[in-house]
CSV table of C-alpha atoms in Angstrom, one decimal:
chain,number,residue,atom,x,y,z
A,1,UNK,CA,-2.7,22.5,20.1
A,2,UNK,CA,-0.1,21.4,22.7
A,3,UNK,CA,1.8,18.2,22.0
A,4,UNK,CA,-0.4,15.2,22.8
A,5,UNK,CA,-3.5,17.4,23.6
A,6,UNK,CA,-6.8,16.2,22.1
A,7,UNK,CA,-10.4,17.2,22.8
A,8,UNK,CA,-12.9,14.5,22.0
A,9,UNK,CA,-15.7,16.8,23.0
A,10,UNK,CA,-14.5,19.4,20.6
A,11,UNK,CA,-14.3,17.0,17.7
A,12,UNK,CA,-17.6,15.4,18.6
A,13,UNK,CA,-19.3,18.8,18.5
A,14,UNK,CA,-17.6,19.6,15.2
A,15,UNK,CA,-18.9,16.4,13.6
A,16,UNK,CA,-22.5,17.5,13.8
A,17,UNK,CA,-23.6,17.7,10.2
A,18,UNK,CA,-26.3,20.2,9.3
A,19,UNK,CA,-28.4,19.1,6.4
A,20,UNK,CA,-30.5,22.2,6.2
A,21,UNK,CA,-28.0,24.7,5.0
A,22,UNK,CA,-24.4,25.9,5.1
A,23,UNK,CA,-22.9,29.4,4.6
A,24,UNK,CA,-19.7,30.1,2.8
A,25,UNK,CA,-18.1,31.9,5.7
A,26,UNK,CA,-15.7,29.0,6.7
A,27,UNK,CA,-13.2,27.1,4.5
A,28,UNK,CA,-10.1,25.1,5.1
A,29,UNK,CA,-8.5,27.4,2.5
A,30,UNK,CA,-8.2,29.9,5.3
A,31,UNK,CA,-5.1,29.5,7.4
A,32,UNK,CA,-5.5,29.0,11.1
A,33,UNK,CA,-2.2,30.7,11.6
A,34,UNK,CA,-3.1,33.9,9.8
A,35,UNK,CA,-2.8,35.2,6.3
A,36,UNK,CA,1.0,35.5,6.0
A,37,UNK,CA,2.9,36.1,2.8
A,38,UNK,CA,3.9,33.3,0.5
A,39,UNK,CA,7.3,31.8,1.3
A,40,UNK,CA,10.1,31.6,-1.3
A,41,UNK,CA,11.4,28.3,0.1
A,42,UNK,CA,10.0,25.0,-1.0
A,43,UNK,CA,9.1,22.2,1.4
A,44,UNK,CA,10.4,18.6,1.2
A,45,UNK,CA,8.2,16.0,2.9
A,46,UNK,CA,9.7,12.6,3.6
A,47,UNK,CA,7.4,9.6,2.8
A,48,UNK,CA,8.0,5.9,2.8
A,49,UNK,CA,6.2,5.0,-0.4
A,50,UNK,CA,5.3,6.3,-3.8
A,51,UNK,CA,1.6,6.9,-4.7
A,52,UNK,CA,0.3,3.7,-6.4
A,53,UNK,CA,-2.2,5.7,-8.4
A,54,UNK,CA,-2.9,9.4,-9.4
A,55,UNK,CA,-6.5,8.8,-10.1
A,56,UNK,CA,-8.5,10.1,-7.1
A,57,UNK,CA,-11.6,7.9,-7.5
A,58,UNK,CA,-9.6,4.7,-7.0
A,59,UNK,CA,-7.1,5.9,-4.4
A,60,UNK,CA,-7.0,3.8,-1.2
A,61,UNK,CA,-3.3,3.9,-0.4
A,62,UNK,CA,-2.5,6.6,2.2
A,63,UNK,CA,0.3,8.2,0.3
A,64,UNK,CA,-1.8,8.4,-2.9
A,65,UNK,CA,-4.6,10.1,-0.9
A,66,UNK,CA,-2.2,12.5,0.8
A,67,UNK,CA,-0.9,13.7,-2.6
A,68,UNK,CA,-4.2,13.8,-4.4
A,69,UNK,CA,-6.0,15.8,-1.8
A,70,UNK,CA,-3.5,18.6,-2.5
A,71,UNK,CA,-4.3,18.5,-6.2
A,72,UNK,CA,-8.0,18.0,-6.4
A,73,UNK,CA,-11.1,19.8,-5.0
A,74,UNK,CA,-14.3,18.4,-3.5
A,75,UNK,CA,-17.7,19.9,-3.2
A,76,UNK,CA,-17.4,20.0,0.6
A,77,UNK,CA,-14.3,19.9,2.7
A,78,UNK,CA,-13.3,19.2,6.3
A,79,UNK,CA,-11.8,22.0,8.4
A,80,UNK,CA,-9.1,21.3,11.1
A,81,UNK,CA,-11.8,20.1,13.5
A,82,UNK,CA,-13.4,17.8,10.9
A,83,UNK,CA,-16.4,20.1,10.6
A,84,UNK,CA,-18.0,20.0,7.1
A,85,UNK,CA,-17.4,23.3,5.4
A,86,UNK,CA,-17.8,24.7,1.8
A,87,UNK,CA,-15.4,23.6,-0.9
A,88,UNK,CA,-16.2,23.8,-4.6
A,89,UNK,CA,-19.8,24.2,-3.4
A,90,UNK,CA,-20.0,27.5,-1.6
A,91,UNK,CA,-23.4,26.6,0.0
A,92,UNK,CA,-26.0,23.8,-0.1
A,93,UNK,CA,-29.7,23.5,0.9
A,94,UNK,CA,-31.8,20.4,1.7
A,95,UNK,CA,-35.5,20.4,0.9
A,96,UNK,CA,-37.9,20.0,3.7
A,97,UNK,CA,-38.6,16.4,2.9
A,98,UNK,CA,-34.9,15.6,2.6
A,99,UNK,CA,-35.2,14.3,-0.9
A,100,UNK,CA,-33.4,17.1,-2.7
A,101,UNK,CA,-29.9,18.6,-2.1
A,102,UNK,CA,-29.2,21.8,-4.0
A,103,UNK,CA,-25.6,23.0,-4.3
A,104,UNK,CA,-24.5,26.5,-5.3
A,105,UNK,CA,-21.1,26.3,-6.9
A,106,UNK,CA,-18.2,28.6,-6.5
A,107,UNK,CA,-17.6,30.8,-9.5
A,108,UNK,CA,-14.3,31.6,-11.2
A,109,UNK,CA,-12.8,28.2,-10.4
A,110,UNK,CA,-10.4,26.7,-12.9
A,111,UNK,CA,-8.7,23.3,-13.4
A,112,UNK,CA,-4.9,23.1,-13.5
A,113,UNK,CA,-5.1,23.1,-17.3
A,114,UNK,CA,-6.9,26.5,-17.2
A,115,UNK,CA,-10.3,25.2,-18.2
A,116,UNK,CA,-13.4,26.4,-16.3
A,117,UNK,CA,-15.1,24.3,-13.6
A,118,UNK,CA,-18.9,24.4,-13.6
A,119,UNK,CA,-22.0,22.2,-13.0
A,120,UNK,CA,-21.3,20.1,-16.1
A,121,UNK,CA,-18.1,18.8,-14.4
A,122,UNK,CA,-20.0,18.1,-11.2
A,123,UNK,CA,-22.8,16.1,-13.0
A,124,UNK,CA,-20.2,14.2,-15.1
A,125,UNK,CA,-18.1,13.4,-12.0
A,126,UNK,CA,-21.0,12.2,-9.8
A,127,UNK,CA,-22.6,10.2,-12.6
A,128,UNK,CA,-19.3,8.5,-13.3
A,129,UNK,CA,-18.6,7.7,-9.6
A,130,UNK,CA,-22.1,6.1,-9.5
A,131,UNK,CA,-21.5,4.1,-12.6
A,132,UNK,CA,-20.4,0.6,-11.5
A,133,UNK,CA,-18.1,0.3,-14.6
A,134,UNK,CA,-15.9,3.2,-13.2
A,135,UNK,CA,-15.0,1.0,-10.1
A,136,UNK,CA,-14.9,4.2,-7.9
A,137,UNK,CA,-14.2,3.2,-4.3
A,138,UNK,CA,-16.7,5.8,-3.0
A,139,UNK,CA,-19.6,4.6,-5.1
A,140,UNK,CA,-21.6,3.4,-2.2
A,141,UNK,CA,-21.5,6.8,-0.6
A,142,UNK,CA,-23.9,8.0,-3.3
A,143,UNK,CA,-26.4,5.2,-2.9
A,144,UNK,CA,-29.1,7.6,-1.9
A,145,UNK,CA,-28.7,9.7,-5.1
A,146,UNK,CA,-31.3,8.9,-7.8
A,147,UNK,CA,-30.2,11.6,-10.3
A,148,UNK,CA,-27.9,14.6,-10.8
A,149,UNK,CA,-29.2,17.7,-12.6
A,150,UNK,CA,-27.4,20.8,-13.6
A,151,UNK,CA,-30.1,23.5,-14.2
A,152,UNK,CA,-27.4,26.2,-14.8
A,153,UNK,CA,-23.7,26.5,-14.8
A,154,UNK,CA,-23.5,27.3,-11.0
A,155,UNK,CA,-26.2,25.0,-9.7
A,156,UNK,CA,-26.3,21.2,-9.1
A,157,UNK,CA,-29.4,19.4,-7.8
A,158,UNK,CA,-29.2,15.9,-6.3
A,159,UNK,CA,-32.5,14.0,-6.3
A,160,UNK,CA,-32.4,11.6,-3.4
A,161,UNK,CA,-34.3,8.5,-2.4
A,162,UNK,CA,-34.7,10.0,1.1
A,163,UNK,CA,-32.8,12.0,3.7
A,164,UNK,CA,-29.1,11.2,3.8
A,165,UNK,CA,-27.4,12.6,6.9
A,166,UNK,CA,-24.0,11.3,5.8
A,167,UNK,CA,-23.9,12.9,2.4
A,168,UNK,CA,-22.3,16.3,3.1
A,169,UNK,CA,-19.4,14.5,4.9
A,170,UNK,CA,-19.1,11.8,2.2
A,171,UNK,CA,-18.7,14.5,-0.5
A,172,UNK,CA,-15.6,15.8,1.3
A,173,UNK,CA,-13.3,12.9,0.6
A,174,UNK,CA,-10.8,12.9,-2.2
A,175,UNK,CA,-12.4,9.8,-3.6
A,176,UNK,CA,-15.3,12.2,-4.5
A,177,UNK,CA,-12.9,14.7,-6.3
A,178,UNK,CA,-14.4,16.8,-9.0
A,179,UNK,CA,-12.9,16.1,-12.4
A,180,UNK,CA,-13.1,17.8,-15.7
A,181,UNK,CA,-15.8,16.2,-17.9
A,182,UNK,CA,-13.2,16.1,-20.7
A,183,UNK,CA,-10.6,14.0,-18.7
A,184,UNK,CA,-10.1,10.3,-18.6
A,185,UNK,CA,-8.6,7.9,-16.0
A,186,UNK,CA,-5.7,7.1,-18.4
A,187,UNK,CA,-4.9,10.8,-18.9
A,188,UNK,CA,-5.2,11.7,-15.2
A,189,UNK,CA,-2.9,8.9,-14.1
A,190,UNK,CA,-0.1,10.6,-16.0
A,191,UNK,CA,-1.2,14.3,-15.9
A,192,UNK,CA,-3.4,15.1,-12.9
A,193,UNK,CA,-5.8,18.0,-13.6
A,194,UNK,CA,-7.5,19.3,-10.5
A,195,UNK,CA,-8.8,22.5,-8.9
A,196,UNK,CA,-6.7,22.1,-5.7
A,197,UNK,CA,-4.0,24.4,-4.2
A,198,UNK,CA,-1.2,22.6,-6.0
A,199,UNK,CA,-0.5,21.0,-9.4
A,200,UNK,CA,2.0,18.4,-10.5
A,201,UNK,CA,5.4,19.8,-11.5
A,202,UNK,CA,7.5,16.7,-11.8
A,203,UNK,CA,7.5,13.0,-11.0
A,204,UNK,CA,10.4,10.5,-10.8
A,205,UNK,CA,8.9,7.1,-10.2
A,206,UNK,CA,9.7,5.5,-6.8
A,207,UNK,CA,11.8,8.6,-6.0
A,208,UNK,CA,9.7,11.7,-5.7
A,209,UNK,CA,6.7,13.7,-6.8
A,210,UNK,CA,6.9,17.5,-6.8
A,211,UNK,CA,3.8,19.8,-6.6
A,212,UNK,CA,4.0,23.4,-7.6
A,213,UNK,CA,1.8,26.2,-6.1
A,214,UNK,CA,-1.4,26.7,-8.2
A,215,UNK,CA,-1.6,30.5,-8.4
A,216,UNK,CA,-5.1,30.2,-9.9
A,217,UNK,CA,-6.4,28.4,-6.8
A,218,UNK,CA,-9.7,29.8,-5.7
A,219,UNK,CA,-8.8,29.9,-2.0
A,220,UNK,CA,-5.8,31.3,-0.1
A,221,UNK,CA,-2.7,30.6,-2.1
A,222,UNK,CA,-0.2,28.1,-0.7
A,223,UNK,CA,2.7,29.7,1.3
A,224,UNK,CA,5.4,27.7,-0.4
A,225,UNK,CA,6.2,27.6,-4.2
A,226,UNK,CA,6.5,23.8,-4.2
A,227,UNK,CA,6.2,20.7,-2.1
A,228,UNK,CA,8.3,17.7,-2.9
A,229,UNK,CA,7.2,14.3,-1.6
A,230,UNK,CA,10.5,12.4,-1.4
A,231,UNK,CA,10.4,8.6,-1.1
A,232,UNK,CA,12.7,7.3,1.6
A,233,UNK,CA,11.5,3.7,2.4
A,234,UNK,CA,12.5,3.6,6.1
A,235,UNK,CA,11.2,6.1,8.7
A,236,UNK,CA,14.5,6.0,10.6
A,237,UNK,CA,16.2,7.1,7.4
A,238,UNK,CA,13.7,10.0,7.1
A,239,UNK,CA,14.9,11.1,10.5
A,240,UNK,CA,18.5,11.2,9.3
A,241,UNK,CA,17.4,13.2,6.3
A,242,UNK,CA,15.7,15.7,8.5
A,243,UNK,CA,18.7,16.0,10.8
A,244,UNK,CA,20.9,16.7,7.7
A,245,UNK,CA,18.5,19.3,6.5
A,246,UNK,CA,17.3,17.5,3.3
A,247,UNK,CA,13.7,17.0,4.6
A,248,UNK,CA,11.7,19.5,6.5
A,249,UNK,CA,8.5,17.6,7.4
A,250,UNK,CA,7.4,14.0,7.9
A,251,UNK,CA,4.5,12.1,9.5
A,252,UNK,CA,5.6,9.0,11.4
A,253,UNK,CA,3.5,6.0,12.5
A,254,UNK,CA,6.2,4.4,14.6
A,255,UNK,CA,6.3,5.9,18.1
A,256,UNK,CA,9.9,4.7,18.6
A,257,UNK,CA,11.0,6.6,15.5
A,258,UNK,CA,9.2,9.7,16.8
A,259,UNK,CA,11.0,9.4,20.1
A,260,UNK,CA,14.3,9.2,18.3
A,261,UNK,CA,13.5,12.2,16.2
A,262,UNK,CA,12.5,14.4,19.1
A,263,UNK,CA,15.4,13.2,21.2
A,264,UNK,CA,17.9,14.9,18.8
A,265,UNK,CA,16.7,18.4,19.8
A,266,UNK,CA,16.5,19.8,16.3
A,267,UNK,CA,13.2,18.3,15.3
A,268,UNK,CA,9.8,19.1,16.8
A,269,UNK,CA,7.2,16.3,17.0
A,270,UNK,CA,3.5,16.8,17.4
A,271,UNK,CA,1.4,13.8,18.5
A,272,UNK,CA,-2.1,13.6,17.1
A,273,UNK,CA,-4.8,10.9,17.9
A,274,UNK,CA,-6.2,9.3,14.8
A,275,UNK,CA,-9.6,8.1,13.6
A,276,UNK,CA,-7.9,5.4,11.6
A,277,UNK,CA,-7.7,1.9,13.1
A,278,UNK,CA,-5.5,-1.2,13.0
A,279,UNK,CA,-7.4,-4.3,12.1
A,280,UNK,CA,-7.1,-7.9,11.1
A,281,UNK,CA,-9.4,-8.2,8.2
A,282,UNK,CA,-10.9,-11.6,7.7
A,283,UNK,CA,-12.5,-12.5,4.3
A,284,UNK,CA,-15.7,-14.3,5.4
A,285,UNK,CA,-16.1,-15.8,1.9
A,286,UNK,CA,-12.8,-17.8,2.0
A,287,UNK,CA,-12.2,-21.3,3.3
A,288,UNK,CA,-12.5,-21.9,7.0
A,289,UNK,CA,-13.4,-18.2,7.6
A,290,UNK,CA,-16.8,-18.8,6.1
A,291,UNK,CA,-17.7,-20.3,9.5
A,292,UNK,CA,-18.5,-17.6,12.1
A,293,UNK,CA,-17.1,-19.9,14.8
A,294,UNK,CA,-13.7,-19.9,13.3
A,295,UNK,CA,-13.8,-16.1,13.1
A,296,UNK,CA,-14.9,-15.8,16.7
A,297,UNK,CA,-12.1,-18.2,17.7
A,298,UNK,CA,-9.7,-15.8,16.2
A,299,UNK,CA,-11.3,-12.8,17.9
A,300,UNK,CA,-11.2,-14.6,21.3
A,301,UNK,CA,-7.5,-15.7,20.9
A,302,UNK,CA,-6.2,-12.1,20.5
A,303,UNK,CA,-5.0,-9.8,23.3
A,304,UNK,CA,-5.4,-6.5,21.6
A,305,UNK,CA,-3.5,-4.6,24.3
A,306,UNK,CA,-0.6,-6.9,23.7
A,307,UNK,CA,-0.6,-6.0,20.0
A,308,UNK,CA,-0.7,-2.3,20.9
A,309,UNK,CA,2.1,-2.6,23.4
A,310,UNK,CA,4.3,-4.7,21.2
A,311,UNK,CA,3.8,-2.9,17.9
A,312,UNK,CA,3.2,0.7,19.0
A,313,UNK,CA,4.7,0.9,22.5
A,314,UNK,CA,1.2,1.2,24.0
A,315,UNK,CA,0.7,4.5,22.2
A,316,UNK,CA,-3.1,4.4,21.4
A,317,UNK,CA,-6.2,2.6,22.7
A,318,UNK,CA,-8.0,-0.7,22.0
A,319,UNK,CA,-10.9,0.1,19.8
A,320,UNK,CA,-14.2,-1.3,18.5
A,321,UNK,CA,-15.3,-0.8,14.9
A,322,UNK,CA,-16.3,2.9,15.0
A,323,UNK,CA,-13.6,5.4,16.1
A,324,UNK,CA,-15.4,8.7,15.3
A,325,UNK,CA,-16.0,10.4,18.7
A,326,UNK,CA,-19.7,11.1,18.1
A,327,UNK,CA,-20.4,7.4,17.3
A,328,UNK,CA,-17.6,5.7,19.1
A,329,UNK,CA,-18.0,1.9,19.8
A,330,UNK,CA,-17.4,0.4,23.2
A,331,UNK,CA,-14.6,-2.2,22.8
A,332,UNK,CA,-15.8,-4.1,25.9
A,333,UNK,CA,-19.1,-4.9,24.1
A,334,UNK,CA,-17.8,-7.9,22.0
A,335,UNK,CA,-18.0,-11.7,22.5
A,336,UNK,CA,-14.5,-11.7,24.0
A,337,UNK,CA,-13.5,-8.3,25.4
A,338,UNK,CA,-10.4,-10.0,26.9
A,339,UNK,CA,-8.3,-12.8,25.5
A,340,UNK,CA,-9.9,-16.1,26.3
A,341,UNK,CA,-8.2,-19.2,24.9
A,342,UNK,CA,-10.8,-21.5,26.4
A,343,UNK,CA,-13.6,-19.8,24.4
A,344,UNK,CA,-11.4,-19.8,21.3
A,345,UNK,CA,-11.0,-23.6,21.6
A,346,UNK,CA,-14.8,-24.0,22.1
A,347,UNK,CA,-15.5,-22.0,19.0
A,348,UNK,CA,-13.0,-24.1,17.0
A,349,UNK,CA,-14.6,-27.2,18.3
A,350,UNK,CA,-18.1,-25.9,17.2
A,351,UNK,CA,-16.6,-25.4,13.7
A,352,UNK,CA,-15.2,-29.0,13.7
A,353,UNK,CA,-11.6,-27.6,13.6
A,354,UNK,CA,-10.3,-28.7,17.0
A,355,UNK,CA,-7.0,-29.6,15.3
A,356,UNK,CA,-6.5,-26.0,14.2
A,357,UNK,CA,-6.7,-23.9,11.0
A,358,UNK,CA,-4.3,-22.1,8.7
A,359,UNK,CA,-5.1,-18.6,7.5
A,360,UNK,CA,-3.1,-17.1,4.6
A,361,UNK,CA,-2.5,-13.5,5.6
A,362,UNK,CA,-1.1,-10.5,3.6
A,363,UNK,CA,0.9,-7.8,5.2
A,364,UNK,CA,1.9,-4.4,3.8
A,365,UNK,CA,5.5,-3.3,4.3
A,366,UNK,CA,6.2,0.4,3.6
A,367,UNK,CA,2.8,2.0,3.9
A,368,UNK,CA,2.9,2.2,7.7
A,369,UNK,CA,5.7,1.3,10.1
A,370,UNK,CA,4.1,-1.0,12.6
A,371,UNK,CA,2.5,-3.5,10.2
A,372,UNK,CA,5.1,-6.3,10.3
A,373,UNK,CA,5.5,-6.2,14.1
A,374,UNK,CA,1.7,-6.3,14.4
A,375,UNK,CA,1.5,-9.3,12.1
A,376,UNK,CA,4.2,-11.2,14.0
A,377,UNK,CA,2.6,-10.6,17.3
A,378,UNK,CA,-0.8,-11.8,16.0
A,379,UNK,CA,0.9,-14.9,14.6
A,380,UNK,CA,2.5,-15.7,17.9
A,381,UNK,CA,-0.7,-15.2,19.9
A,382,UNK,CA,-2.9,-17.2,17.5
A,383,UNK,CA,-0.5,-20.1,17.4
A,384,UNK,CA,-1.3,-20.7,21.0
A,385,UNK,CA,-4.9,-21.3,19.9
A,386,UNK,CA,-3.9,-23.7,17.0
A,387,UNK,CA,-4.6,-20.9,14.5
A,388,UNK,CA,-1.7,-20.4,12.0
A,389,UNK,CA,-1.3,-17.1,10.3
A,390,UNK,CA,0.7,-17.9,7.2
A,391,UNK,CA,2.2,-14.4,6.6
A,392,UNK,CA,3.0,-13.0,3.2
A,393,UNK,CA,4.7,-9.6,3.4
A,394,UNK,CA,4.2,-7.4,0.3
A,395,UNK,CA,5.3,-3.9,-0.8
A,396,UNK,CA,2.6,-1.3,-0.5
A,397,UNK,CA,1.4,-1.3,-4.1
A,398,UNK,CA,1.3,-5.1,-4.4
A,399,UNK,CA,-0.6,-5.2,-1.1
A,400,UNK,CA,-3.2,-2.7,-2.4
A,401,UNK,CA,-3.7,-4.7,-5.6
A,402,UNK,CA,-4.3,-7.9,-3.7
A,403,UNK,CA,-6.5,-6.1,-1.2
A,404,UNK,CA,-8.8,-4.5,-3.8
A,405,UNK,CA,-9.1,-7.8,-5.6
A,406,UNK,CA,-10.1,-9.5,-2.3
A,407,UNK,CA,-7.2,-11.9,-3.0
A,408,UNK,CA,-6.5,-12.9,0.6
A,409,UNK,CA,-7.9,-14.9,3.5
A,410,UNK,CA,-6.8,-12.2,6.0
A,411,UNK,CA,-5.1,-8.9,5.8
A,412,UNK,CA,-3.2,-7.0,8.5
A,413,UNK,CA,-4.3,-3.4,7.7
A,414,UNK,CA,-4.5,0.2,8.8
A,415,UNK,CA,-7.8,1.6,7.6
A,416,UNK,CA,-8.6,5.3,7.4
A,417,UNK,CA,-11.4,6.3,9.8
A,418,UNK,CA,-13.9,9.0,8.9
A,419,UNK,CA,-16.1,11.4,10.9
A,420,UNK,CA,-19.3,9.6,9.8
A,421,UNK,CA,-19.8,5.8,10.2
A,422,UNK,CA,-21.6,5.5,6.8
A,423,UNK,CA,-18.5,6.8,5.0
A,424,UNK,CA,-16.3,4.4,7.0
A,425,UNK,CA,-18.4,1.2,6.6
A,426,UNK,CA,-21.3,1.5,4.2
A,427,UNK,CA,-19.1,0.6,1.2
A,428,UNK,CA,-17.8,-2.5,3.0
A,429,UNK,CA,-20.6,-4.2,5.0
A,430,UNK,CA,-23.8,-3.6,2.9
A,431,UNK,CA,-24.8,-6.1,0.2
A,432,UNK,CA,-24.5,-3.5,-2.5
A,433,UNK,CA,-21.4,-1.8,-1.1
A,434,UNK,CA,-18.8,-1.4,-3.8
A,435,UNK,CA,-16.1,-2.8,-1.5
A,436,UNK,CA,-18.2,-5.6,0.0
A,437,UNK,CA,-16.1,-8.1,-2.0
A,438,UNK,CA,-13.1,-6.9,0.1
A,439,UNK,CA,-15.0,-7.2,3.4
A,440,UNK,CA,-16.6,-10.5,2.4
A,441,UNK,CA,-19.5,-10.0,4.8
A,442,UNK,CA,-23.0,-8.4,4.8
A,443,UNK,CA,-26.4,-9.2,6.1
A,444,UNK,CA,-30.0,-8.1,5.7
A,445,UNK,CA,-29.8,-6.7,9.3
A,446,UNK,CA,-26.8,-4.6,8.4
A,447,UNK,CA,-28.4,-3.4,5.2
A,448,UNK,CA,-31.4,-2.2,7.2
A,449,UNK,CA,-29.3,-0.5,9.9
A,450,UNK,CA,-27.1,1.3,7.4
A,451,UNK,CA,-30.2,2.6,5.6
A,452,UNK,CA,-31.7,3.8,8.8
A,453,UNK,CA,-28.4,5.5,9.8
A,454,UNK,CA,-28.3,7.5,6.6
A,455,UNK,CA,-32.0,8.4,6.8
A,456,UNK,CA,-31.9,9.7,10.4
A,457,UNK,CA,-30.7,13.2,11.1
A,458,UNK,CA,-31.1,13.2,14.9
A,459,UNK,CA,-27.6,12.6,16.4
A,460,UNK,CA,-28.7,10.6,19.4
A,461,UNK,CA,-30.9,8.3,17.2
A,462,UNK,CA,-28.0,7.8,14.8
A,463,UNK,CA,-25.7,6.9,17.7
A,464,UNK,CA,-28.1,4.2,18.8
A,465,UNK,CA,-28.3,2.8,15.2
A,466,UNK,CA,-24.6,2.7,14.8
A,467,UNK,CA,-24.2,1.0,18.2
A,468,UNK,CA,-26.3,-1.8,16.7
A,469,UNK,CA,-24.1,-1.8,13.6
A,470,UNK,CA,-21.1,-2.2,15.9
A,471,UNK,CA,-22.7,-5.0,17.8
A,472,UNK,CA,-23.6,-6.9,14.6
A,473,UNK,CA,-20.0,-6.6,13.4
A,474,UNK,CA,-18.5,-7.8,16.6
A,475,UNK,CA,-20.9,-10.7,17.0
A,476,UNK,CA,-20.0,-11.9,13.5
A,477,UNK,CA,-16.3,-11.0,13.5
A,478,UNK,CA,-15.8,-10.4,9.8
A,479,UNK,CA,-12.9,-8.2,11.0
A,480,UNK,CA,-11.0,-8.2,14.2
A,481,UNK,CA,-10.6,-4.5,15.3
A,482,UNK,CA,-7.4,-4.0,17.3
A,483,UNK,CA,-6.4,-0.4,18.2
A,484,UNK,CA,-6.3,3.2,17.1
A,485,UNK,CA,-3.1,5.1,17.5
A,486,UNK,CA,-1.4,8.4,16.8
A,487,UNK,CA,0.5,10.1,14.0
A,488,UNK,CA,3.7,11.9,14.9
A,489,UNK,CA,4.3,15.0,12.8
A,490,UNK,CA,7.9,15.9,12.7
A,491,UNK,CA,9.1,19.3,11.5
A,492,UNK,CA,12.5,21.1,11.4
A,493,UNK,CA,13.2,24.6,12.5
A,494,UNK,CA,11.5,27.2,10.3
A,495,UNK,CA,8.5,25.1,9.3
A,496,UNK,CA,5.3,26.9,10.4
A,497,UNK,CA,1.6,26.7,9.8
A,498,UNK,CA,1.0,22.9,9.3
A,499,UNK,CA,-2.0,21.6,11.1
A,500,UNK,CA,-2.1,17.8,11.8
A,501,UNK,CA,-5.6,16.3,11.6
A,502,UNK,CA,-7.3,13.4,13.3
A,503,UNK,CA,-8.2,12.1,9.8
A,504,UNK,CA,-4.5,11.9,8.9
A,505,UNK,CA,-5.0,14.5,6.1
A,506,UNK,CA,-2.1,16.6,4.8
A,507,UNK,CA,-4.5,19.2,3.4
A,508,UNK,CA,-2.8,21.9,5.5
A,509,UNK,CA,0.3,21.8,3.5
A,510,UNK,CA,-1.4,24.7,1.8
A,511,UNK,CA,-0.9,26.8,4.9
A,512,UNK,CA,2.6,25.6,5.6
A,513,UNK,CA,5.6,27.9,5.2
A,514,UNK,CA,9.4,27.5,5.4
A,515,UNK,CA,11.6,30.3,6.7
């Protein structure tokens, strides 16, 4: 793909999810660049933070997800166009009434410890993810599953409450990784044991984690013998490490850093639009934010384009809640599509807060580069509306801990987008969503709409439903959606075969070579 090129039509077409059946002819284990021989040179990837967990069912930090998706396998996967393709399930079939999903598992698959993967592990994994005590972040994605049966070693049957159009895509995320039924969270946090293309070779806390090629991997074997994720807290310092030859690949969030990297002439930078979105998350269960009028005042007092221009040099677009091309929200359909300080004052007056409010706000430093600049711009804008963002800047791991515990009034965040809106928001904004505590908002209307969205297979009908979801979210302003941007994949000479994805996934490290 040429630098900066992006086909929304192509991705939209790819996001069509067939519930009836899927063949095993396509897999992200197949390299888009050809079959090529394995390379003898290892790859060093520069990253700004250390994974905060190695347990895939609880991973929300971007760096943790990027490492874990190279260690673990999922029943389905996304290819480079975000089309759902076979993973550990080589095919699946939905019953005519949509209430049964039968998966045929790949045979001959083993975990990193050499043990055999089969239906027992799938049943164990899905049952545990659905168990509230596990605290799996993707639990809500299995809300339609009544039971999981394993009639033989290579077959798994999911009994559903009704059709679930989102399920094949939801099964493709690393938060749905298949684990050995013999493993525990405690064990896996020190010794990961997956079916993925790599396995852990070595880890030095806060410095690096090195993955070795898994020669028993069921798909095409990785091209490099090892991948080291080297922690370098500042993106500009990663550029220096690349220029000196110590790092060969990095993914930047800061467009200014990307421009600097490319300007040196020895580094190639590829710009990729992302499904993820920058957002000011408001906890509607906390203090003044319980009043929708206060939340709407915040929404009306923000010029989103100014945040984008200030923090990301205008590299991106103002967005509504849903960024997936097939279901994309119209950012102009919100109570204040443009900044309106008069309306903001009116909303504060309705809330009885004409004198202003203070909102304690957490900010992550280290997980993505633009966070502090975004927070400072938001603070300056909102101050003009008598809304004080009291900023608390935290390192990435501490931010995630506070975020998961819903220990904040507001959070400046970058959230990963997904190809299907249910996977993006069902866990947040439904009353039984396992991350509803973090979102702090749900309603009977949203519960009904999300249920309809899952149960509907017609794409046009689903789009109409999620347009209503988007409208409900904007009208109640539990979060203030800001903009979606780009990632900038930087590579040094000799690096070939890496495919940047709109999801931000680094799964194509398996096809990357170093000459």
